[in-house]
Short mmCIF file of C-alpha atoms in Angstrom, two decimals:
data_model
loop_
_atom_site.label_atom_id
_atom_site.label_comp_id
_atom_site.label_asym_id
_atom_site.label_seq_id
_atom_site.Cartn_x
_atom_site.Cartn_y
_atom_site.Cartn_z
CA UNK A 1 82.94 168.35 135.53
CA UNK A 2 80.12 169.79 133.63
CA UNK A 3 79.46 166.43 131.93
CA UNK A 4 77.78 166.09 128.35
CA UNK A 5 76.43 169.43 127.50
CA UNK A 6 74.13 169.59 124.00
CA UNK A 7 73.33 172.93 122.10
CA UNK A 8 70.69 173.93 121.82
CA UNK A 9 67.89 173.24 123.84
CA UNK A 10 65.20 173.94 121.52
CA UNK A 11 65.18 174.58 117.53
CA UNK A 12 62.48 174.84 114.95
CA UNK A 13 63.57 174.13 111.38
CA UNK A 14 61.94 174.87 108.23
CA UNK A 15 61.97 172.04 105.68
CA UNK A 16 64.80 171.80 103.69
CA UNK A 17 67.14 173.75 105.92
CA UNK A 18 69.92 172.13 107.58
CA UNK A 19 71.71 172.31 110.87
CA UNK A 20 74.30 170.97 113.64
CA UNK A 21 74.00 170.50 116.97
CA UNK A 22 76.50 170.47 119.60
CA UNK A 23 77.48 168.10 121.85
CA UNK A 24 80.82 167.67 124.37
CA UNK A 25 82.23 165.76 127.46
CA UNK A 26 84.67 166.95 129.31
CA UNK A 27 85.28 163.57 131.16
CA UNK A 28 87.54 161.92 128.65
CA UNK A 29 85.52 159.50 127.36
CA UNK A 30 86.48 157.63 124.16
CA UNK A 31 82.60 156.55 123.46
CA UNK A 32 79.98 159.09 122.32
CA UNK A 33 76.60 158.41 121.01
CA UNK A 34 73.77 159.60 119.15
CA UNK A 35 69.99 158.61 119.91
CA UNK A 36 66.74 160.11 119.20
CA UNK A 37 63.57 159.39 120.66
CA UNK A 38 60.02 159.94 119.13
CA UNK A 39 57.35 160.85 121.86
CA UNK A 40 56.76 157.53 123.95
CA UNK A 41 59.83 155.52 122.48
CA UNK A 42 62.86 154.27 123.49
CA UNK A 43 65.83 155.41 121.72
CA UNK A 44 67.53 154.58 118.37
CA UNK A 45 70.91 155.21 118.09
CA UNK A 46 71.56 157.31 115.13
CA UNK A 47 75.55 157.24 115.42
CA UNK A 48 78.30 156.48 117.56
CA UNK A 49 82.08 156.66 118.07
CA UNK A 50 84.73 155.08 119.83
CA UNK A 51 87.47 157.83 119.62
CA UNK A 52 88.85 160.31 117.82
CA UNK A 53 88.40 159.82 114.03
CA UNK A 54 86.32 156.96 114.53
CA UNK A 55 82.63 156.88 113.75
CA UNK A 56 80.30 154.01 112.33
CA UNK A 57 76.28 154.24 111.55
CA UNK A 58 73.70 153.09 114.18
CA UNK A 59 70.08 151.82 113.77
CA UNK A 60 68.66 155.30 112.30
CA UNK A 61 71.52 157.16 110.62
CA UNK A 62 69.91 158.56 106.96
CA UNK A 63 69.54 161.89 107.04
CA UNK A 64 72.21 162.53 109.40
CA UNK A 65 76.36 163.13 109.20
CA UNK A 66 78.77 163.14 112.09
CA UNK A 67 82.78 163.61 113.00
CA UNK A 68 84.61 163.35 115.47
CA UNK A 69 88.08 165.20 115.66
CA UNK A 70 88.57 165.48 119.06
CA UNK A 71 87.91 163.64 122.17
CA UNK A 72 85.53 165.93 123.63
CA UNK A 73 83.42 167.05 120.93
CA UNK A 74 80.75 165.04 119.04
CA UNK A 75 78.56 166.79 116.77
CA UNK A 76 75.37 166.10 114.61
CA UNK A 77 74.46 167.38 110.71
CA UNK A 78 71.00 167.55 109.68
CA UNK A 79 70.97 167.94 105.98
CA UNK A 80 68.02 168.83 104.13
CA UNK A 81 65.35 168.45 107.47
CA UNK A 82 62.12 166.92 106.82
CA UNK A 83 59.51 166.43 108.95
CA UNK A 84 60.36 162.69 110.15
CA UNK A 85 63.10 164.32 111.66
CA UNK A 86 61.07 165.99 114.05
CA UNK A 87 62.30 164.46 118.00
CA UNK A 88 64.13 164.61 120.76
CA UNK A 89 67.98 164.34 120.51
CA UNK A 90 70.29 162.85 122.88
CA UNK A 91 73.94 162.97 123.16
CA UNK A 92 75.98 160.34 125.66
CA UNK A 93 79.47 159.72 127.03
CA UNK A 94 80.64 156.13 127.98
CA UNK A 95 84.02 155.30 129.33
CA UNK A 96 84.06 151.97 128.10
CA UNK A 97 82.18 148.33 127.28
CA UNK A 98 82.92 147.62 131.55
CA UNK A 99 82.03 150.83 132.62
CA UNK A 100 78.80 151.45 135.16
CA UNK A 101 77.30 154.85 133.64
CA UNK A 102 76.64 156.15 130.57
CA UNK A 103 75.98 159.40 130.75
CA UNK A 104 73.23 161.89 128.74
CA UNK A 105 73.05 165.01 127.93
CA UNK A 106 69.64 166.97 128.51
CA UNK A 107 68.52 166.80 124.81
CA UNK A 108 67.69 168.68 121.99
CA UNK A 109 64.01 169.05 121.30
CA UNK A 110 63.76 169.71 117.48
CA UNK A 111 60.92 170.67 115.41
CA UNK A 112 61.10 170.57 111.75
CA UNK A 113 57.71 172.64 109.53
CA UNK B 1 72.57 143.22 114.93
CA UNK B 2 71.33 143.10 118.23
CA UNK B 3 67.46 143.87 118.91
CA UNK B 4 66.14 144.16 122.56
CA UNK B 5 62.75 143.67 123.50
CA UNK B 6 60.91 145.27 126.04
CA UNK B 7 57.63 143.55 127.28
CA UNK B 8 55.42 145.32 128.57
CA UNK B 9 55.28 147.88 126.17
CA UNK B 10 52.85 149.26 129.00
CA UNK B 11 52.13 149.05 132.41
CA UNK B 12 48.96 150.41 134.37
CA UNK B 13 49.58 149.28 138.23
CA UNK B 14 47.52 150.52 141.26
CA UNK B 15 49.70 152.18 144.20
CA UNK B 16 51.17 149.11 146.31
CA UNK B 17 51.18 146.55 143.72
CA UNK B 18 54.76 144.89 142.88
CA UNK B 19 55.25 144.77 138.70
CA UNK B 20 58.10 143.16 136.76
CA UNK B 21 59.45 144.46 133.09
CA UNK B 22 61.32 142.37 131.21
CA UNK B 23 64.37 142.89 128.86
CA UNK B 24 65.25 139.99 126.05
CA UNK B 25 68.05 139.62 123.52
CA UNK B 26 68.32 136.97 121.55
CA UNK B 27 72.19 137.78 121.93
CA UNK B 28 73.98 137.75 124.67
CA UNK B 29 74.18 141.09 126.91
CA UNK B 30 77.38 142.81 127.41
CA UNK B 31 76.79 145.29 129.97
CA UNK B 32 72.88 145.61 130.53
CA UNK B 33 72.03 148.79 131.59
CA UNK B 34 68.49 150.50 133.23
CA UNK B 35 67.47 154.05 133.24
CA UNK B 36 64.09 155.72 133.84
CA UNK B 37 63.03 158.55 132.37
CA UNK B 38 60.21 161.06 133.44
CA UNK B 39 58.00 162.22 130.48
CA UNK B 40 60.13 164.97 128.60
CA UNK B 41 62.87 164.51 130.84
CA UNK B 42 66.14 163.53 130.42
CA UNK B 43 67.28 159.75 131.69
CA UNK B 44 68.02 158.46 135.15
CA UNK B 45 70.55 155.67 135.27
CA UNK B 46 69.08 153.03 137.72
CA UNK B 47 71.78 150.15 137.61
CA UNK B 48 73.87 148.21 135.45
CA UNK B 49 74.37 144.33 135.45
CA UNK B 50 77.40 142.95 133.55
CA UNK B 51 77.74 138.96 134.88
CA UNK B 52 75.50 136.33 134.67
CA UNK B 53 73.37 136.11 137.60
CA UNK B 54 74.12 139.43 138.80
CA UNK B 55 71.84 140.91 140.87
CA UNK B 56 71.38 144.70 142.50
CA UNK B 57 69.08 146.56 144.08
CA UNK B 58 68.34 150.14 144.72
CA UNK B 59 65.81 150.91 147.28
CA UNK B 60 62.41 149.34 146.34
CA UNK B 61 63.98 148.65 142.58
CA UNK B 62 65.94 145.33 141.84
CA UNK B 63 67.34 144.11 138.66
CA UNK B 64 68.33 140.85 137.67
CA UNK B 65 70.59 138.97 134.55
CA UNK B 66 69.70 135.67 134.13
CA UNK B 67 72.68 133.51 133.94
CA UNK B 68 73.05 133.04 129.81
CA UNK B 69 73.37 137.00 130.22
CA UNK B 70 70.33 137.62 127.75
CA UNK B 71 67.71 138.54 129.60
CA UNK B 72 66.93 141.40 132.58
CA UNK B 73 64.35 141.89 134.54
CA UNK B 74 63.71 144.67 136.58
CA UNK B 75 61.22 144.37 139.28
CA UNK B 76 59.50 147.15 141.83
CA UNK B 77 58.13 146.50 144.99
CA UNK B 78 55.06 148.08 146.11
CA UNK B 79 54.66 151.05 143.58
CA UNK B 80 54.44 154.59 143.72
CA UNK B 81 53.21 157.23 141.76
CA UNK B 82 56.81 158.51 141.89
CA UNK B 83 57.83 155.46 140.19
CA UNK B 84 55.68 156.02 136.83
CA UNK B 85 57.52 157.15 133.51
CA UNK B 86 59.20 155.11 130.71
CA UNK B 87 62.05 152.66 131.53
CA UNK B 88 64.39 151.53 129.35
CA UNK B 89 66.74 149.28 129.10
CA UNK B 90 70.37 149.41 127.02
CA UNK B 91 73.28 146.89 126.17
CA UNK B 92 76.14 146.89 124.12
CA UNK B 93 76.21 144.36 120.58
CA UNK B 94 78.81 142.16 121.41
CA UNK B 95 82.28 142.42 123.73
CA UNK B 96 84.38 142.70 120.30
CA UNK B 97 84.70 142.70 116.84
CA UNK B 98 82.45 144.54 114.38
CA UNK B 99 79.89 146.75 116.42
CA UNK B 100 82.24 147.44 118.97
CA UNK B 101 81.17 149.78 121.16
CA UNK B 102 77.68 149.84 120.08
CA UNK B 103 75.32 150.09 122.70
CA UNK B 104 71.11 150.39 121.85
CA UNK B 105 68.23 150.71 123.39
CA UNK B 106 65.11 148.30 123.95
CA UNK B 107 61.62 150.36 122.86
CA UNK B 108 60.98 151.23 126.40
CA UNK B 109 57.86 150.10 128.97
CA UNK B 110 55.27 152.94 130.07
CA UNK B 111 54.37 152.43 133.33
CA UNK B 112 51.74 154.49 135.17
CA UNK B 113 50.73 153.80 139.06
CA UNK B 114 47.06 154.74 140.03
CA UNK B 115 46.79 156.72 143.66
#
């Protein structure tokens, strides 16, 4: 299994512009989540899903727009970037409530100028 | 909603010394969970405690859920400088109803360990 993979690594954005990025699990997990984390934070969840079709706002989710139409894939819209957007991005994969791992993806590091 | 608080926010230990951070909901905890993360790193899951009183260990790291399941601590024995980065701690809002499946994060506790 190649677990949660995020695309891409590294983006800079210029104000204003928008963008998506990618996340996926191939382990069949109905939970996926959102965080970002600011340089010597924790994380704030941004969105999250419990399947298919499903998705419902976190702690942090203005700016940002999500779907989910499959299982496996989760992504992110940035509209209009702005500076405050500037962070790290993490995607994760839960089995369930009960389950003993939730697993990350390596992050997105995004700059917006 | 659900809020967890870390305390310390951060931690300056010498090598050796045993430290303790704490994780506190004013909710109860449905499925507590620990990672570490190295700075700009991704996260390292270090345990998860689901029942009240639950304890685990993991060599020289142990966390603990006290028994009304809202508070963790997680406690090292005699540091190392491998141990330093941020830890965090995660739980889900409730075990049904509206939130479900909503799991957030505490703010995080910097700790550094001194050669």
């Amino acid at each position: 299994n190649a677990g949660v993979t995020q695309t891409p690594k590294f983006r800079i954005l210029k104000i204003g512009q928008s963008m998506t990025l990618q996340c996926a699990q191939d382990m069949n997990h109905n939970y996926m989540y959102w965080y970002r984390q600011d340089p010597g934070m924790g994380l704030k969840l941004i969105y999250y899903s419990v399947g298919a079709g499903i998705t419902d706002k976190g702690e942090v989710p203005n700016g940002y727009n999500v779907s989910r139409s499959t299982t496996e894939d989760f992504p992110l819209r940035l509209e209009l970037a702005a500076p405050s957007q500037t962070s790290v991005y993490f995607c994760a994969s839960i089995r369930g409530p009960s389950a003993d791992t939730q697993y990350f993806g390596p992050g997105t590091r995004l700059t917006v100028l | 909603s659900q809020e967890l608080e870390q305390s310390p926010q951060s931690l300056i230990v010498q090598e050796g010394k045993n430290l303790t951070i704490n994780c506190t909901s004013s909710k109860t905890l449905y499925g507590l969970y620990w990672y570490k993360q190295k700075y700009g790193e991704g996260l390292i899951f270090l345990m998860m405690l689901q029942k009240g009183g639950e304890e685990k260990s993991h060599e020289k790291i142990t966390a603990k859920l006290d028994e009304k399941k809202q508070q963790s601590s997680l406690h090292i024995t005699a540091s190392q400088p491998s141990h330093a980065g941020i830890y965090l701690c995660g739980a889900f809002a409730n075990a049904g109803g509206t939130s479900y499946g909503k799991l957030t994060f505490g703010q995080g506790t910097i700790l550094t360990v001194h050669p």
